[in-house]
Coordinates of C-alpha atoms in Angstrom, one line a residue:
Chain A
M180 CA 124.4 73.9 106.4
P181 CA 126.4 76.7 107.8
A182 CA 124.8 80.1 107.7
T183 CA 125.9 82.4 104.8
L184 CA 128.2 85.3 105.5
T185 CA 126.9 88.3 103.7
S186 CA 129.8 90.7 104.0
T187 CA 131.3 92.0 100.8
R188 CA 134.3 89.9 99.8
H189 CA 137.6 91.3 98.6
R190 CA 140.1 89.3 96.7
V191 CA 143.7 90.3 97.4
E192 CA 146.6 89.1 95.2
G193 CA 149.7 88.0 97.0
G194 CA 150.3 86.7 100.5
L195 CA 149.8 87.7 104.1
D196 CA 151.8 90.9 103.8
D197 CA 149.7 92.1 100.9
A198 CA 146.5 91.3 102.8
I199 CA 147.6 93.3 105.8
E200 CA 148.6 96.2 103.6
F201 CA 145.2 96.0 101.8
C202 CA 143.4 96.4 105.2
F203 CA 145.5 99.6 105.8
Q204 CA 144.6 100.9 102.4
Q205 CA 140.9 100.3 103.0
G206 CA 141.0 102.4 106.1
W207 CA 139.9 99.5 108.3
T208 CA 142.7 99.7 110.9
D209 CA 143.4 101.8 114.0
G210 CA 147.0 102.4 112.7
L211 CA 148.4 99.1 113.7
P212 CA 148.5 96.0 111.4
V213 CA 145.4 93.7 111.7
V214 CA 144.9 90.0 111.1
P215 CA 143.3 89.7 107.7
P216 CA 139.7 88.6 108.2
T217 CA 139.3 85.4 106.1
E218 CA 136.0 83.5 106.0
A219 CA 137.6 80.5 107.9
K220 CA 138.7 82.7 110.8
V221 CA 135.4 84.6 111.0
R222 CA 133.4 81.3 110.9
A223 CA 135.5 79.8 113.6
M224 CA 134.8 82.9 115.7
L225 CA 131.1 82.7 115.2
E226 CA 131.0 78.9 115.8
A227 CA 132.8 79.4 119.1
V228 CA 129.8 81.3 120.4
G229 CA 127.1 79.6 118.4
L230 CA 125.8 82.8 116.9
D231 CA 124.0 83.3 113.7
P232 CA 125.9 85.8 111.6
K233 CA 122.8 87.9 111.1
Q234 CA 122.0 88.1 114.8
Q235 CA 121.8 91.7 115.9
V236 CA 124.1 92.3 118.9
A237 CA 123.3 95.9 119.4
Y238 CA 121.4 98.7 117.7
I239 CA 122.8 102.2 117.8
E240 CA 119.7 104.2 117.8
H241 CA 121.1 107.7 117.2
R242 CA 123.1 106.5 114.2
A243 CA 120.5 103.9 113.0
V244 CA 123.2 101.3 112.9
A245 CA 122.6 97.6 113.6
I246 CA 125.7 95.7 114.7
T247 CA 125.5 92.1 113.7
A248 CA 127.4 89.1 115.0
E249 CA 129.1 88.7 111.7
K250 CA 130.6 92.2 111.8
V251 CA 131.7 91.8 115.5
A252 CA 133.4 88.5 114.5
I253 CA 135.2 90.1 111.6
N254 CA 136.5 93.0 113.6
A255 CA 137.4 90.7 116.5
V256 CA 139.5 88.6 114.1
M257 CA 141.2 91.7 112.8
A258 CA 141.9 92.9 116.4
G259 CA 143.8 89.6 117.1
C260 CA 141.3 88.1 119.5
K261 CA 141.4 84.5 120.5
L262 CA 138.1 82.7 119.9
E263 CA 137.3 82.6 123.6
Y264 CA 137.5 86.3 123.9
L265 CA 134.4 86.9 121.7
P266 CA 131.8 86.6 124.5
V267 CA 133.5 89.6 126.3
V268 CA 133.6 91.6 123.1
L269 CA 129.9 90.8 122.5
A270 CA 128.9 92.0 126.0
A271 CA 130.9 95.2 125.5
I272 CA 129.1 95.8 122.2
E273 CA 125.8 95.3 123.9
G274 CA 126.9 97.9 126.4
I275 CA 127.8 100.6 123.8
G276 CA 124.3 100.0 122.3
D277 CA 122.6 100.6 125.6
P278 CA 120.6 103.9 125.5
K279 CA 122.0 104.7 129.0
W280 CA 125.5 104.6 127.6
S281 CA 124.2 106.7 124.7
Y282 CA 126.7 106.0 121.9
H283 CA 126.5 109.2 119.9
G284 CA 128.2 111.3 122.6
P285 CA 131.2 109.1 123.5
G286 CA 131.5 107.8 119.9
T287 CA 131.9 111.2 118.4
S288 CA 132.7 113.9 121.0
T289 CA 135.5 116.4 120.9
A290 CA 136.2 115.4 124.6
G291 CA 137.7 112.1 123.3
A292 CA 136.2 109.3 125.3
G293 CA 137.8 105.9 125.5
V294 CA 135.6 102.8 126.1
L295 CA 136.8 101.6 129.5
L296 CA 135.9 97.9 130.1
V297 CA 136.2 96.3 133.6
V298 CA 135.8 92.5 133.4
N299 CA 134.6 90.7 136.5
G300 CA 133.9 87.1 137.3
P301 CA 135.3 83.7 136.4
I302 CA 135.9 84.6 132.7
A303 CA 138.4 87.3 133.7
R304 CA 140.7 84.6 135.2
A305 CA 139.9 82.1 132.5
L306 CA 141.0 84.5 129.7
D307 CA 144.0 85.8 131.8
I308 CA 142.7 89.4 131.6
N309 CA 145.3 91.4 133.5
A310 CA 144.3 92.8 136.9
G311 CA 147.8 93.3 138.2
D312 CA 151.2 94.9 137.2
N313 CA 151.1 97.3 134.3
L314 CA 147.3 97.3 134.6
F315 CA 146.7 99.8 131.8
G316 CA 149.9 99.0 130.0
P317 CA 151.1 96.5 127.4
G318 CA 151.7 92.8 127.7
W319 CA 148.4 91.0 127.8
R320 CA 146.8 89.8 124.7
A321 CA 143.3 89.7 126.1
N322 CA 143.5 93.3 127.4
A323 CA 145.0 94.6 124.2
T324 CA 142.7 92.8 121.7
I325 CA 139.3 92.8 123.4
G326 CA 139.2 96.6 123.7
R327 CA 140.7 96.9 120.2
A328 CA 137.9 94.8 118.8
V329 CA 135.3 97.1 120.3
R330 CA 137.1 100.2 118.9
L331 CA 137.3 98.5 115.4
V332 CA 133.6 97.9 115.5
M333 CA 133.0 101.5 116.4
R334 CA 135.3 102.6 113.6
N335 CA 134.1 100.1 110.9
V336 CA 130.5 99.5 111.7
C337 CA 129.4 102.7 113.6
G338 CA 131.5 105.1 111.5
S339 CA 133.5 106.6 114.5
R340 CA 136.6 107.3 112.4
P341 CA 139.1 109.8 113.7
G342 CA 138.8 113.1 111.8
T343 CA 135.3 112.4 110.5
L344 CA 132.7 111.2 113.0
D345 CA 135.1 110.7 115.9
R346 CA 136.1 114.3 116.5
G347 CA 138.3 113.8 119.7
T348 CA 140.4 117.0 120.1
L349 CA 143.1 115.1 121.9
G350 CA 141.8 111.5 122.3
H351 CA 144.0 109.3 124.5
P352 CA 146.0 106.0 124.2
G353 CA 143.1 104.1 125.8
K354 CA 141.2 104.7 122.6
L355 CA 143.3 101.8 121.1
S356 CA 142.2 99.5 123.9
Y357 CA 141.2 100.2 127.5
V358 CA 140.5 96.9 129.3
I359 CA 141.2 95.8 132.9
A360 CA 140.0 93.0 135.2
E361 CA 139.3 93.5 138.9
N362 CA 141.8 91.7 141.2
E363 CA 139.1 89.7 142.8
A364 CA 141.6 87.1 144.2
E365 CA 143.2 89.7 146.5
S366 CA 140.5 92.3 146.9
P367 CA 139.0 92.7 150.3
W368 CA 135.8 94.1 148.8
P369 CA 132.9 92.8 146.8
P370 CA 133.7 92.9 143.1
L371 CA 132.2 95.7 140.9
H372 CA 129.7 93.4 139.1
V373 CA 128.3 92.1 142.4
E374 CA 127.8 95.7 143.5
R375 CA 126.0 96.3 140.3
G376 CA 123.6 93.4 140.7
F377 CA 125.3 90.2 139.5
R378 CA 126.3 87.1 141.4
P379 CA 130.0 86.5 142.1
D380 CA 129.9 83.4 139.9
Q381 CA 128.6 85.3 136.9
S382 CA 130.9 87.1 134.5
A383 CA 130.2 90.6 133.5
V384 CA 131.8 93.6 131.9
T385 CA 131.2 97.2 132.9
I386 CA 131.4 99.7 130.1
M387 CA 132.2 103.3 130.9
A388 CA 133.0 106.2 128.6
A389 CA 136.1 107.6 130.1
E390 CA 139.2 109.9 130.0
G391 CA 142.6 108.3 130.5
P392 CA 143.7 107.1 134.0
H393 CA 145.1 109.8 136.3
Q394 CA 147.7 108.3 138.6
F395 CA 148.2 109.7 142.1
Y396 CA 150.9 109.1 144.6
N397 CA 150.7 108.6 148.3
Q398 CA 153.9 107.0 149.6
L399 CA 153.6 108.5 153.0
S400 CA 150.5 107.6 154.8
N401 CA 149.6 104.2 156.2
T402 CA 145.9 105.0 156.9
A403 CA 142.8 104.9 154.7
E404 CA 142.0 108.5 155.5
G405 CA 145.6 109.6 154.5
V406 CA 145.6 107.8 151.2
L407 CA 142.1 108.9 150.3
T408 CA 142.8 112.5 151.3
T409 CA 145.6 112.6 148.8
L410 CA 143.3 111.1 146.2
A411 CA 140.5 113.5 146.8
D412 CA 142.9 116.5 146.7
A413 CA 144.2 115.3 143.3
M414 CA 140.8 114.5 141.9
K415 CA 138.6 117.4 143.0
I416 CA 139.4 119.6 140.0
S417 CA 139.5 117.1 137.2
G418 CA 137.5 116.0 134.2
N419 CA 134.5 118.0 133.1
V420 CA 134.1 119.4 136.6
M421 CA 130.9 121.3 135.8
G422 CA 129.4 118.3 134.0
Q423 CA 129.5 115.9 137.0
P424 CA 130.5 112.8 135.1
P425 CA 130.8 109.4 136.9
Y426 CA 134.2 108.5 138.1
M427 CA 136.1 105.2 138.6
L428 CA 138.7 104.7 141.3
V429 CA 141.3 102.0 140.6
I430 CA 142.9 101.1 143.9
A431 CA 146.1 99.2 143.5
G432 CA 147.8 96.7 145.9
E433 CA 149.6 98.8 148.5
H434 CA 146.7 101.3 148.8
M435 CA 144.2 98.5 148.8
R436 CA 145.9 96.8 151.7
T437 CA 146.2 100.1 153.6
I438 CA 142.6 101.0 153.2
A439 CA 141.4 97.5 154.0
K440 CA 143.5 97.4 157.1
D441 CA 141.5 100.2 158.5
G442 CA 138.3 98.3 157.8
W443 CA 136.9 100.7 155.1
S444 CA 134.4 99.3 152.7
K445 CA 133.9 100.4 149.1
A446 CA 130.9 102.4 150.3
D447 CA 133.1 104.1 152.9
I448 CA 135.6 105.0 150.1
R449 CA 132.8 106.4 148.0
R450 CA 131.3 108.5 150.8
F451 CA 134.7 109.9 151.9
V452 CA 135.7 110.8 148.4
F453 CA 132.3 112.4 147.7
E454 CA 132.6 114.5 150.7
H455 CA 136.2 115.6 150.1
T456 CA 136.0 116.5 146.4
Q457 CA 133.6 119.3 146.6
N458 CA 134.5 122.7 145.3
S459 CA 133.3 126.1 146.3
H460 CA 131.3 128.1 143.8
A461 CA 133.8 130.9 144.4
H462 CA 136.7 128.7 143.4
L463 CA 134.9 127.4 140.3
K464 CA 134.0 131.0 139.3
R465 CA 137.5 132.3 139.9
T466 CA 139.0 129.5 137.8
Q467 CA 136.6 130.1 135.0
R468 CA 134.8 126.9 135.3
M469 CA 131.5 128.3 136.5
A470 CA 130.0 131.3 134.8
G471 CA 129.4 134.5 136.7
E472 CA 130.9 136.8 139.3
V473 CA 131.8 135.6 142.7
K474 CA 128.9 136.6 145.1
P475 CA 128.6 136.7 148.8
G476 CA 128.2 133.1 150.1
D477 CA 130.0 131.6 147.2
E478 CA 133.1 130.8 149.4
T479 CA 131.0 128.3 151.4
L480 CA 128.5 127.2 148.8
M481 CA 129.8 123.8 147.7
R482 CA 129.3 121.9 144.5
P483 CA 130.1 118.1 144.6
L484 CA 132.3 116.7 141.9
V485 CA 129.6 114.0 141.2
E486 CA 125.9 114.0 141.9
S487 CA 126.0 111.1 144.4
P488 CA 128.5 108.8 146.0
D489 CA 127.1 106.1 143.8
D490 CA 128.5 107.8 140.8
I491 CA 132.0 106.7 142.0
L492 CA 132.8 103.2 140.9
V493 CA 135.5 101.5 143.0
V494 CA 137.7 98.7 141.5
A495 CA 140.6 96.9 143.2
A496 CA 143.3 96.4 140.5
G497 CA 146.9 97.1 139.7
G498 CA 150.3 95.8 140.8
R499 CA 151.0 94.6 144.4
A500 CA 154.0 96.9 144.8
G501 CA 154.0 100.7 144.6
A502 CA 152.0 103.3 146.4
F503 CA 150.0 104.5 143.4
S504 CA 146.4 104.3 142.4
A505 CA 144.3 106.1 139.8
Y506 CA 141.1 108.0 139.3
I507 CA 139.4 108.0 136.0
P508 CA 136.9 110.8 135.1
G509 CA 134.0 109.7 133.0
W510 CA 133.3 111.4 129.7
G511 CA 131.0 114.4 129.6
S512 CA 128.4 114.2 132.2
K513 CA 126.1 111.6 133.9
R514 CA 123.2 113.0 131.9
S515 CA 125.0 112.3 128.7
S516 CA 126.4 108.8 129.4
Q517 CA 126.2 106.3 132.2
P518 CA 128.3 103.2 132.9
V519 CA 126.4 100.0 132.2
T520 CA 127.2 96.4 133.2
K521 CA 126.4 93.5 130.9
E522 CA 126.6 89.8 131.6
V523 CA 129.2 87.8 129.6
R524 CA 127.4 84.8 128.4
R525 CA 129.3 81.7 127.3
Chain B
M19 CA 145.5 85.1 96.8
M20 CA 143.4 85.7 99.9
E21 CA 139.7 86.6 100.2
L22 CA 138.8 89.0 103.0
L23 CA 135.5 89.8 104.5
D24 CA 134.6 93.5 104.7
P25 CA 134.4 94.7 108.3
T26 CA 132.3 97.8 107.5
T27 CA 128.6 98.4 107.4
G28 CA 127.3 100.8 104.8
A29 CA 125.1 103.6 106.0
V30 CA 121.4 102.8 105.8
T31 CA 119.6 105.2 103.4
Q32 CA 116.9 107.1 105.3
S33 CA 114.4 109.5 103.8
I34 CA 114.0 112.7 105.8
A35 CA 111.0 114.9 105.0
Y36 CA 111.7 118.6 105.4
V37 CA 108.9 121.0 105.7
P38 CA 109.3 123.7 103.1
R39 CA 111.0 126.8 104.4
P40 CA 108.7 129.8 104.9
A41 CA 109.1 132.5 102.3
R42 CA 109.1 135.2 104.9
L43 CA 109.7 135.3 108.7
E44 CA 107.2 138.1 109.3
G45 CA 104.8 137.1 112.1
Q46 CA 106.4 133.7 112.5
R47 CA 106.9 132.3 116.0
V48 CA 110.5 131.1 116.3
A49 CA 111.6 128.1 118.5
L50 CA 115.3 128.1 119.6
I51 CA 116.6 124.6 120.4
E52 CA 119.4 125.0 122.9
N53 CA 121.8 122.0 123.2
T54 CA 123.0 122.8 126.8
K55 CA 126.6 123.7 125.9
F56 CA 128.1 126.9 127.5
N57 CA 126.8 130.0 125.8
S58 CA 124.6 128.1 123.3
D59 CA 121.6 129.9 124.9
K60 CA 123.3 133.3 124.4
L61 CA 124.2 132.6 120.8
L62 CA 120.7 131.4 119.9
Q63 CA 119.0 134.3 121.7
K64 CA 121.1 136.7 119.7
I65 CA 120.0 135.0 116.5
G66 CA 116.4 135.0 117.7
D67 CA 116.6 138.8 118.5
I68 CA 117.9 139.4 114.9
L69 CA 115.1 137.4 113.5
V70 CA 112.6 139.5 115.4
K71 CA 114.2 142.9 114.9
E72 CA 115.4 142.6 111.3
Y73 CA 113.0 140.0 109.8
G74 CA 109.8 140.8 111.7
A75 CA 109.4 137.4 113.5
A76 CA 106.6 137.5 116.1
G77 CA 108.8 136.3 118.9
T78 CA 111.1 133.6 120.2
R79 CA 110.8 130.7 122.7
M80 CA 113.9 128.8 124.0
F81 CA 113.8 125.0 124.5
R82 CA 116.6 123.1 126.2
K83 CA 117.6 119.5 125.2
R84 CA 118.4 117.0 127.8
N85 CA 122.0 117.0 126.7
A86 CA 124.1 117.9 123.6
S87 CA 124.4 114.3 122.4
V88 CA 120.8 113.3 122.0
P89 CA 118.0 114.5 119.7
A90 CA 115.4 116.9 121.1
H91 CA 113.0 114.8 123.2
E92 CA 109.4 114.3 122.3
E93 CA 108.0 116.9 124.7
I94 CA 110.0 119.6 123.1
I95 CA 109.0 118.5 119.6
E96 CA 105.4 118.4 120.6
E97 CA 105.5 121.8 122.2
V98 CA 107.3 123.4 119.2
R99 CA 104.6 121.9 117.0
K100 CA 101.9 123.5 119.1
T101 CA 103.4 126.9 119.8
C102 CA 105.9 127.8 117.0
D103 CA 106.1 128.0 113.2
V104 CA 109.9 127.7 112.6
M105 CA 112.8 126.5 114.6
V106 CA 116.5 127.2 114.8
A107 CA 118.7 124.3 116.0
G108 CA 122.4 123.5 115.6
V109 CA 125.1 121.4 117.2
G110 CA 128.7 122.4 118.0
D111 CA 131.1 123.4 120.7

């Protein structure tokens, strides 16, 4: 006997167009049309992962909200997910419920965090999650709909609606969906999830509250130091510079090959960037980021952009051609929200 | 006709017990709960000073949350219980 779905049912007269319009009218969408969540579609989603509809996937303590498998499945259907995407969505929802990620800040803040998901391991390739050209851009169903499902859960279950609980001053396009995979096939480095304690044959998703990607150019240098010097210079005044949020570096094909050719590891990248993104107290004060008057010694008293090199996450991803990569400031501060990595269970 | 499942979860009703507000602030010890945002300490201290000067509060004591996005932690609440009579807290940018 299949488990009962307990969500309120709405009868909509007419056909598919009327149902899509009804979803808009209810305030259930992110501004784009959704797939109307019928019982058959929601059941298929739950059966694909063998979850009881009532099972709690995450509990958002600060909001006292329990997110059940049924609600995740409904919102995943609406987002346009294939059945096989659901395990990734579930892992991401576990992540936003982790006290270290600390939902209330990124789910509501004026600083407008997106939920950046980096998918690693075999499932990224099985689901064709894009790790290459147009990494953050359009064109891949998995990238577009997995992140969208997470945002719809935040909107519909957790109440993070723009203008009410979600008070992002600017927001950013990644708040629609913000999902990438690491290019493990071509990367010279250990993948992100392995650095964070998983085996290469496990699949995992890293969840980080984040600003949009900041692209930087270096079409000149053919050394690791040259490329990363440009990166550090672009990055050193970015994000909530006084909050010391975590950062992600997304190193794309040409830069990846240049850096790897010089034998630099991810740890080398982290260390170099940590050392070269420090700002003097004098500069922070003159530019109205740090309170107070410039004092003797402030020119040489340095403040790192992040607390530790380990607060810089390094991911190999992006197109093979083009001397561009990106840095992504995390939301707020490390004290307020930390990236978490959750296993994708199938 | 189509039947759709509702994707939302209604808010859970919670009962919150408020201590009755004191009728007067004279002689009361005031806790100021600072949320770590720029200038929040200055704003709260100004409020605290007014409560002392104009309303006769006995004094103020500032407490700092771990960050703006979390509730005041248990140590703060316990210390406020022990050493203060009223508190001023708020959120905002």
